[in-house]
PDB file of C-alpha atoms in Angstrom:
ATOM      1  CA  ASP A 208      65.055  88.437  63.820  1.00  0.00           C
ATOM      2  CA  ALA A 209      61.730  87.970  65.514  1.00  0.00           C
ATOM      3  CA  MET A 210      59.106  89.832  63.633  1.00  0.00           C
ATOM      4  CA  VAL A 211      55.589  90.211  62.363  1.00  0.00           C
ATOM      5  CA  ILE A 212      55.159  89.406  58.688  1.00  0.00           C
ATOM      6  CA  GLN A 213      52.190  90.347  56.566  1.00  0.00           C
ATOM      7  CA  ASN A 214      51.445  88.942  53.160  1.00  0.00           C
ATOM      8  CA  PRO A 215      50.904  90.132  50.591  1.00  0.00           C
ATOM      9  CA  ARG A 216      52.248  93.669  50.790  1.00  0.00           C
ATOM     10  CA  TYR A 217      49.748  94.812  48.157  1.00  0.00           C
ATOM     11  CA  GLN A 218      46.468  93.125  47.341  1.00  0.00           C
ATOM     12  CA  VAL A 219      44.027  94.005  44.607  1.00  0.00           C
ATOM     13  CA  THR A 220      40.618  92.385  44.730  1.00  0.00           C
ATOM     14  CA  GLN A 221      37.371  92.752  42.861  1.00  0.00           C
ATOM     15  CA  PHE A 222      34.293  94.273  44.358  1.00  0.00           C
ATOM     16  CA  GLY A 223      32.433  91.504  46.192  1.00  0.00           C
ATOM     17  CA  LYS A 224      35.139  88.877  45.791  1.00  0.00           C
ATOM     18  CA  PRO A 225      36.286  87.338  49.081  1.00  0.00           C
ATOM     19  CA  VAL A 226      39.849  88.121  50.057  1.00  0.00           C
ATOM     20  CA  THR A 227      42.137  86.893  52.822  1.00  0.00           C
ATOM     21  CA  LEU A 228      45.081  88.737  54.312  1.00  0.00           C
ATOM     22  CA  SER A 229      47.625  86.892  56.389  1.00  0.00           C
ATOM     23  CA  CYS A 230      49.858  87.679  59.319  1.00  0.00           C
ATOM     24  CA  SER A 231      52.503  85.548  60.958  1.00  0.00           C
ATOM     25  CA  GLN A 232      54.725  86.159  63.949  1.00  0.00           C
ATOM     26  CA  THR A 233      57.875  84.603  65.324  1.00  0.00           C
ATOM     27  CA  LEU A 234      57.615  86.388  68.675  1.00  0.00           C
ATOM     28  CA  ASN A 235      55.378  83.803  70.331  1.00  0.00           C
ATOM     29  CA  HIS A 236      53.146  86.629  71.519  1.00  0.00           C
ATOM     30  CA  ASN A 237      49.766  85.765  72.964  1.00  0.00           C
ATOM     31  CA  VAL A 238      47.805  88.612  71.448  1.00  0.00           C
ATOM     32  CA  MET A 239      47.334  89.409  67.775  1.00  0.00           C
ATOM     33  CA  TYR A 240      45.475  92.459  66.501  1.00  0.00           C
ATOM     34  CA  TRP A 241      44.084  93.629  63.195  1.00  0.00           C
ATOM     35  CA  TYR A 242      43.851  97.351  62.484  1.00  0.00           C
ATOM     36  CA  GLN A 243      42.354  99.116  59.501  1.00  0.00           C
ATOM     37  CA  GLN A 244      43.952 102.382  58.442  1.00  0.00           C
ATOM     38  CA  LYS A 245      42.271 104.491  55.795  1.00  0.00           C
ATOM     39  CA  SER A 246      43.985 107.403  54.157  1.00  0.00           C
ATOM     40  CA  SER A 247      44.598 110.315  56.550  1.00  0.00           C
ATOM     41  CA  GLN A 248      42.831 108.498  59.387  1.00  0.00           C
ATOM     42  CA  ALA A 249      43.960 106.853  62.586  1.00  0.00           C
ATOM     43  CA  PRO A 250      44.476 103.089  62.612  1.00  0.00           C
ATOM     44  CA  LYS A 251      41.235 101.577  63.855  1.00  0.00           C
ATOM     45  CA  LEU A 252      41.116  98.309  65.749  1.00  0.00           C
ATOM     46  CA  LEU A 253      38.902  95.701  64.087  1.00  0.00           C
ATOM     47  CA  PHE A 254      39.421  92.768  66.455  1.00  0.00           C
ATOM     48  CA  HIS A 255      42.028  90.872  68.369  1.00  0.00           C
ATOM     49  CA  TYR A 256      42.806  87.388  69.592  1.00  0.00           C
ATOM     50  CA  TYR A 257      44.051  86.649  73.056  1.00  0.00           C
ATOM     51  CA  ASP A 258      45.340  83.134  72.483  1.00  0.00           C
ATOM     52  CA  LYS A 259      42.292  81.481  70.925  1.00  0.00           C
ATOM     53  CA  ASP A 260      39.784  83.931  72.354  1.00  0.00           C
ATOM     54  CA  PHE A 261      38.364  86.176  69.683  1.00  0.00           C
ATOM     55  CA  ASN A 262      37.389  89.742  70.632  1.00  0.00           C
ATOM     56  CA  ASN A 263      35.450  91.767  68.120  1.00  0.00           C
ATOM     57  CA  GLU A 264      35.126  95.536  68.328  1.00  0.00           C
ATOM     58  CA  ALA A 265      31.516  96.643  68.552  1.00  0.00           C
ATOM     59  CA  ASP A 266      31.628  98.673  65.349  1.00  0.00           C
ATOM     60  CA  THR A 267      33.483  96.169  63.173  1.00  0.00           C
ATOM     61  CA  PRO A 268      31.246  95.228  60.229  1.00  0.00           C
ATOM     62  CA  ASP A 269      30.127  91.600  59.896  1.00  0.00           C
ATOM     63  CA  ASN A 270      31.876  91.580  56.538  1.00  0.00           C
ATOM     64  CA  PHE A 271      35.165  91.256  58.417  1.00  0.00           C
ATOM     65  CA  GLN A 272      36.107  87.945  59.993  1.00  0.00           C
ATOM     66  CA  SER A 273      39.269  86.543  61.478  1.00  0.00           C
ATOM     67  CA  ARG A 274      40.866  83.188  62.116  1.00  0.00           C
ATOM     68  CA  ARG A 275      43.782  82.180  64.280  1.00  0.00           C
ATOM     69  CA  PRO A 276      44.589  78.530  63.639  1.00  0.00           C
ATOM     70  CA  ASN A 277      47.684  78.577  65.849  1.00  0.00           C
ATOM     71  CA  THR A 278      49.865  80.957  67.850  1.00  0.00           C
ATOM     72  CA  SER A 279      51.883  82.048  64.858  1.00  0.00           C
ATOM     73  CA  PHE A 280      49.240  82.842  62.279  1.00  0.00           C
ATOM     74  CA  CYS A 281      46.233  85.100  62.070  1.00  0.00           C
ATOM     75  CA  PHE A 282      44.054  85.771  59.046  1.00  0.00           C
ATOM     76  CA  LEU A 283      41.725  88.587  58.113  1.00  0.00           C
ATOM     77  CA  ASP A 284      38.869  87.549  55.826  1.00  0.00           C
ATOM     78  CA  ILE A 285      36.761  90.110  54.026  1.00  0.00           C
ATOM     79  CA  ARG A 286      33.740  88.254  52.749  1.00  0.00           C
ATOM     80  CA  SER A 287      32.451  90.784  50.230  1.00  0.00           C
ATOM     81  CA  PRO A 288      34.832  93.704  49.856  1.00  0.00           C
ATOM     82  CA  GLY A 289      33.335  97.039  48.996  1.00  0.00           C
ATOM     83  CA  LEU A 290      35.047 100.131  47.669  1.00  0.00           C
ATOM     84  CA  GLY A 291      34.989 101.548  51.186  1.00  0.00           C
ATOM     85  CA  ASP A 292      37.141  98.691  52.451  1.00  0.00           C
ATOM     86  CA  ALA A 293      40.159  99.878  50.511  1.00  0.00           C
ATOM     87  CA  ALA A 294      42.730 100.625  53.189  1.00  0.00           C
ATOM     88  CA  MET A 295      45.980  99.593  54.782  1.00  0.00           C
ATOM     89  CA  TYR A 296      45.484  96.629  57.088  1.00  0.00           C
ATOM     90  CA  LEU A 297      47.929  96.371  59.944  1.00  0.00           C
ATOM     91  CA  CYS A 298      48.653  93.311  62.021  1.00  0.00           C
ATOM     92  CA  ALA A 299      50.224  93.742  65.442  1.00  0.00           C
ATOM     93  CA  THR A 300      51.174  91.523  68.348  1.00  0.00           C
ATOM     94  CA  SER A 301      51.785  91.964  72.038  1.00  0.00           C
ATOM     95  CA  ARG A 302      53.124  89.523  74.589  1.00  0.00           C
ATOM     96  CA  ASP A 303      50.030  89.775  76.723  1.00  0.00           C
ATOM     97  CA  ALA A 304      47.131  92.040  77.491  1.00  0.00           C
ATOM     98  CA  GLN A 305      49.055  94.157  79.939  1.00  0.00           C
ATOM     99  CA  GLY A 306      52.370  94.123  78.211  1.00  0.00           C
ATOM    100  CA  ASP A 307      54.536  96.653  76.508  1.00  0.00           C
ATOM    101  CA  GLY A 308      53.827  98.314  73.223  1.00  0.00           C
ATOM    102  CA  TYR A 309      52.927  96.404  70.175  1.00  0.00           C
ATOM    103  CA  THR A 310      55.057  95.027  67.360  1.00  0.00           C
ATOM    104  CA  PHE A 311      53.606  95.889  63.986  1.00  0.00           C
ATOM    105  CA  GLY A 312      53.856  94.254  60.620  1.00  0.00           C
ATOM    106  CA  SER A 313      54.482  96.275  57.464  1.00  0.00           C
ATOM    107  CA  GLY A 314      50.840  96.172  56.507  1.00  0.00           C
ATOM    108  CA  THR A 315      48.862  95.039  53.474  1.00  0.00           C
ATOM    109  CA  ARG A 316      47.464  97.729  51.225  1.00  0.00           C
ATOM    110  CA  LEU A 317      44.145  96.551  49.849  1.00  0.00           C
ATOM    111  CA  THR A 318      42.700  97.988  46.665  1.00  0.00           C
ATOM    112  CA  VAL A 319      39.152  97.137  45.610  1.00  0.00           C
ATOM    113  CA  VAL A 320      38.316  97.501  41.929  1.00  0.00           C
TER     114      VAL A 320
ATOM    115  CA  ALA B 950      34.372 107.345  73.911  1.00  0.00           C
ATOM    116  CA  GLN B 951      38.107 107.600  74.295  1.00  0.00           C
ATOM    117  CA  SER B 952      39.855 109.615  71.611  1.00  0.00           C
ATOM    118  CA  VAL B 953      43.291 110.885  70.730  1.00  0.00           C
ATOM    119  CA  SER B 954      43.804 114.217  68.996  1.00  0.00           C
ATOM    120  CA  GLN B 955      46.827 115.258  67.020  1.00  0.00           C
ATOM    121  CA  HIS B 956      46.285 118.829  66.015  1.00  0.00           C
ATOM    122  CA  ASN B 957      49.037 119.142  63.439  1.00  0.00           C
ATOM    123  CA  HIS B 958      48.270 117.096  60.347  1.00  0.00           C
ATOM    124  CA  HIS B 959      51.184 118.319  58.269  1.00  0.00           C
ATOM    125  CA  VAL B 960      54.372 119.942  59.515  1.00  0.00           C
ATOM    126  CA  ILE B 961      57.181 121.204  57.324  1.00  0.00           C
ATOM    127  CA  LEU B 962      60.487 122.130  58.927  1.00  0.00           C
ATOM    128  CA  SER B 963      63.994 122.900  57.838  1.00  0.00           C
ATOM    129  CA  GLU B 964      66.862 120.812  59.128  1.00  0.00           C
ATOM    130  CA  ALA B 965      68.069 121.836  62.598  1.00  0.00           C
ATOM    131  CA  ALA B 966      64.706 123.369  63.478  1.00  0.00           C
ATOM    132  CA  SER B 967      63.053 122.313  66.700  1.00  0.00           C
ATOM    133  CA  LEU B 968      60.007 120.079  66.644  1.00  0.00           C
ATOM    134  CA  GLU B 969      56.982 119.820  68.871  1.00  0.00           C
ATOM    135  CA  LEU B 970      53.988 117.701  67.935  1.00  0.00           C
ATOM    136  CA  GLY B 971      50.878 117.946  70.035  1.00  0.00           C
ATOM    137  CA  CYS B 972      48.847 115.043  71.375  1.00  0.00           C
ATOM    138  CA  ASN B 973      45.820 115.214  73.626  1.00  0.00           C
ATOM    139  CA  TYR B 974      43.622 112.400  74.793  1.00  0.00           C
ATOM    140  CA  SER B 975      40.258 112.059  76.425  1.00  0.00           C
ATOM    141  CA  TYR B 976      40.210 109.494  79.201  1.00  0.00           C
ATOM    142  CA  GLY B 977      40.028 110.149  82.896  1.00  0.00           C
ATOM    143  CA  GLY B 978      41.621 107.004  84.201  1.00  0.00           C
ATOM    144  CA  THR B 979      45.089 105.529  84.112  1.00  0.00           C
ATOM    145  CA  VAL B 980      46.679 105.483  80.708  1.00  0.00           C
ATOM    146  CA  ASN B 981      49.819 104.325  79.024  1.00  0.00           C
ATOM    147  CA  LEU B 982      51.076 106.639  76.298  1.00  0.00           C
ATOM    148  CA  PHE B 983      53.078 105.968  73.162  1.00  0.00           C
ATOM    149  CA  TRP B 984      54.538 107.671  70.149  1.00  0.00           C
ATOM    150  CA  TYR B 985      55.063 105.630  67.017  1.00  0.00           C
ATOM    151  CA  VAL B 986      56.844 106.609  63.832  1.00  0.00           C
ATOM    152  CA  GLN B 987      56.238 105.292  60.347  1.00  0.00           C
ATOM    153  CA  TYR B 988      58.965 105.979  57.816  1.00  0.00           C
ATOM    154  CA  PRO B 989      57.969 105.875  54.153  1.00  0.00           C
ATOM    155  CA  GLY B 990      57.222 102.305  53.123  1.00  0.00           C
ATOM    156  CA  GLN B 991      57.960 100.876  56.556  1.00  0.00           C
ATOM    157  CA  HIS B 992      55.987  99.563  59.496  1.00  0.00           C
ATOM    158  CA  LEU B 993      55.079 101.427  62.637  1.00  0.00           C
ATOM    159  CA  GLN B 994      57.966 101.590  65.095  1.00  0.00           C
ATOM    160  CA  LEU B 995      57.902 102.567  68.734  1.00  0.00           C
ATOM    161  CA  LEU B 996      59.649 105.873  69.469  1.00  0.00           C
ATOM    162  CA  LEU B 997      58.953 106.092  73.160  1.00  0.00           C
ATOM    163  CA  LYS B 998      56.423 105.226  75.804  1.00  0.00           C
ATOM    164  CA  TYR B 999      55.221 106.394  79.178  1.00  0.00           C
ATOM    165  CA  PHE B1000      53.819 104.052  81.804  1.00  0.00           C
ATOM    166  CA  SER B1001      54.603 105.797  85.105  1.00  0.00           C
ATOM    167  CA  GLY B1002      57.310 107.749  86.913  1.00  0.00           C
ATOM    168  CA  ASP B1003      59.206 110.670  85.428  1.00  0.00           C
ATOM    169  CA  PRO B1004      56.783 112.436  83.079  1.00  0.00           C
ATOM    170  CA  LEU B1005      59.630 113.422  80.776  1.00  0.00           C
ATOM    171  CA  VAL B1006      60.381 110.395  78.669  1.00  0.00           C
ATOM    172  CA  LYS B1007      63.351 109.989  76.368  1.00  0.00           C
ATOM    173  CA  GLY B1008      63.106 107.788  73.329  1.00  0.00           C
ATOM    174  CA  ILE B1009      65.187 106.762  70.384  1.00  0.00           C
ATOM    175  CA  LYS B1010      66.809 109.094  67.866  1.00  0.00           C
ATOM    176  CA  GLY B1011      66.839 112.085  70.207  1.00  0.00           C
ATOM    177  CA  PHE B1012      63.079 112.294  70.690  1.00  0.00           C
ATOM    178  CA  GLU B1013      61.442 113.014  73.995  1.00  0.00           C
ATOM    179  CA  ALA B1014      57.905 113.525  75.215  1.00  0.00           C
ATOM    180  CA  GLU B1015      56.356 115.083  78.275  1.00  0.00           C
ATOM    181  CA  PHE B1016      53.260 113.764  79.966  1.00  0.00           C
ATOM    182  CA  ILE B1017      51.190 116.527  81.543  1.00  0.00           C
ATOM    183  CA  LYS B1018      48.363 114.817  83.359  1.00  0.00           C
ATOM    184  CA  SER B1019      46.411 117.994  84.089  1.00  0.00           C
ATOM    185  CA  LYS B1020      46.324 118.818  80.400  1.00  0.00           C
ATOM    186  CA  PHE B1021      45.777 115.243  79.176  1.00  0.00           C
ATOM    187  CA  SER B1022      48.711 115.822  76.874  1.00  0.00           C
ATOM    188  CA  PHE B1023      51.749 113.906  75.698  1.00  0.00           C
ATOM    189  CA  ASN B1024      53.630 116.158  73.295  1.00  0.00           C
ATOM    190  CA  LEU B1025      56.585 114.917  71.282  1.00  0.00           C
ATOM    191  CA  ARG B1026      59.713 117.050  70.972  1.00  0.00           C
ATOM    192  CA  LYS B1027      63.079 117.033  69.293  1.00  0.00           C
ATOM    193  CA  PRO B1028      65.518 119.948  69.606  1.00  0.00           C
ATOM    194  CA  SER B1029      66.991 119.638  66.120  1.00  0.00           C
ATOM    195  CA  VAL B1030      65.389 117.626  63.333  1.00  0.00           C
ATOM    196  CA  GLN B1031      67.187 115.918  60.493  1.00  0.00           C
ATOM    197  CA  TRP B1032      66.092 115.112  56.985  1.00  0.00           C
ATOM    198  CA  SER B1033      65.892 111.457  58.030  1.00  0.00           C
ATOM    199  CA  ASP B1034      63.124 112.349  60.497  1.00  0.00           C
ATOM    200  CA  THR B1035      60.719 112.765  57.596  1.00  0.00           C
ATOM    201  CA  ALA B1036      57.939 110.357  58.483  1.00  0.00           C
ATOM    202  CA  GLU B1037      54.455 110.091  59.889  1.00  0.00           C
ATOM    203  CA  TYR B1038      54.140 110.263  63.670  1.00  0.00           C
ATOM    204  CA  PHE B1039      51.301 108.679  65.607  1.00  0.00           C
ATOM    205  CA  CYS B1040      50.370 109.274  69.191  1.00  0.00           C
ATOM    206  CA  ALA B1041      48.612 106.362  70.879  1.00  0.00           C
ATOM    207  CA  VAL B1042      46.910 105.872  74.199  1.00  0.00           C
ATOM    208  CA  ARG B1043      46.151 102.671  76.003  1.00  0.00           C
ATOM    209  CA  PRO B1044      43.508 103.123  78.676  1.00  0.00           C
ATOM    210  CA  ASN B1045      44.274 100.767  81.520  1.00  0.00           C
ATOM    211  CA  TYR B1046      41.060  98.993  82.343  1.00  0.00           C
ATOM    212  CA  GLY B1047      42.810  96.364  84.388  1.00  0.00           C
ATOM    213  CA  GLY B1048      42.185  92.707  83.635  1.00  0.00           C
ATOM    214  CA  ALA B1049      40.889  93.062  80.106  1.00  0.00           C
ATOM    215  CA  THR B1050      43.075  93.371  77.069  1.00  0.00           C
ATOM    216  CA  ASN B1051      44.121  96.973  76.912  1.00  0.00           C
ATOM    217  CA  LYS B1052      43.892  98.295  73.394  1.00  0.00           C
ATOM    218  CA  LEU B1053      45.806 101.020  71.649  1.00  0.00           C
ATOM    219  CA  ILE B1054      43.822 103.996  70.440  1.00  0.00           C
ATOM    220  CA  PHE B1055      45.636 106.000  67.794  1.00  0.00           C
ATOM    221  CA  GLY B1056      45.576 109.609  66.787  1.00  0.00           C
ATOM    222  CA  THR B1057      45.218 110.515  63.105  1.00  0.00           C
ATOM    223  CA  GLY B1058      48.933 111.084  62.700  1.00  0.00           C
ATOM    224  CA  THR B1059      51.163 114.006  61.798  1.00  0.00           C
ATOM    225  CA  LEU B1060      53.088 113.973  58.579  1.00  0.00           C
ATOM    226  CA  LEU B1061      56.477 115.613  59.094  1.00  0.00           C
ATOM    227  CA  ALA B1062      58.552 116.742  56.145  1.00  0.00           C
ATOM    228  CA  VAL B1063      62.052 117.981  56.867  1.00  0.00           C
ATOM    229  CA  GLN B1064      63.659 120.032  54.133  1.00  0.00           C
ATOM    230  CA  PRO B1065      67.430 119.788  53.746  1.00  0.00           C
TER     231      PRO B1065
END
């Protein structure tokens, strides 16, 4: 089945130690999104790629970076995780900018110790 | 800034009770509206969506939602809930800017617990 896969499901990292979360898709969708969801809060868009074009949200901290080496993969890099970055990170795709609703991955729950 | 409000954070119902979850948004232009559900340990799944046409939208698993433009609302309803409906429900709005990538803006979610 076509899907969006996020690895790992759970990630524990040390304060200040760089960490990378990955997302892959078999849908061949043009757009890939990264959302951050903290406990009891709405998922918040960090950035998205439309093909190779990177679009950062204005309030996304510089600590968060992303890479999309090809259509199928997208990575979220947190350069120096702080305790406040502990959250669920959701990857989503959509066929195009105007298309139907998104397809979400299962998320990666990040713990910072 | 655009925002989405879900007024009920936690809802507890008995099986067979009727459900209505509120969702209001702040955006004056054209919007697309969605309800997503997240079952325990699973990813977000689309329940239903509204783009245009009949403001009463039917989704999967017996859910429906009504778009009331004058009230900026898109409330989710189900006449008779089941234990398996226990999940978190998210309302989402996509303002249609036209041309640019249209992004989903989520509400904070409503946690529904259905007691057998």
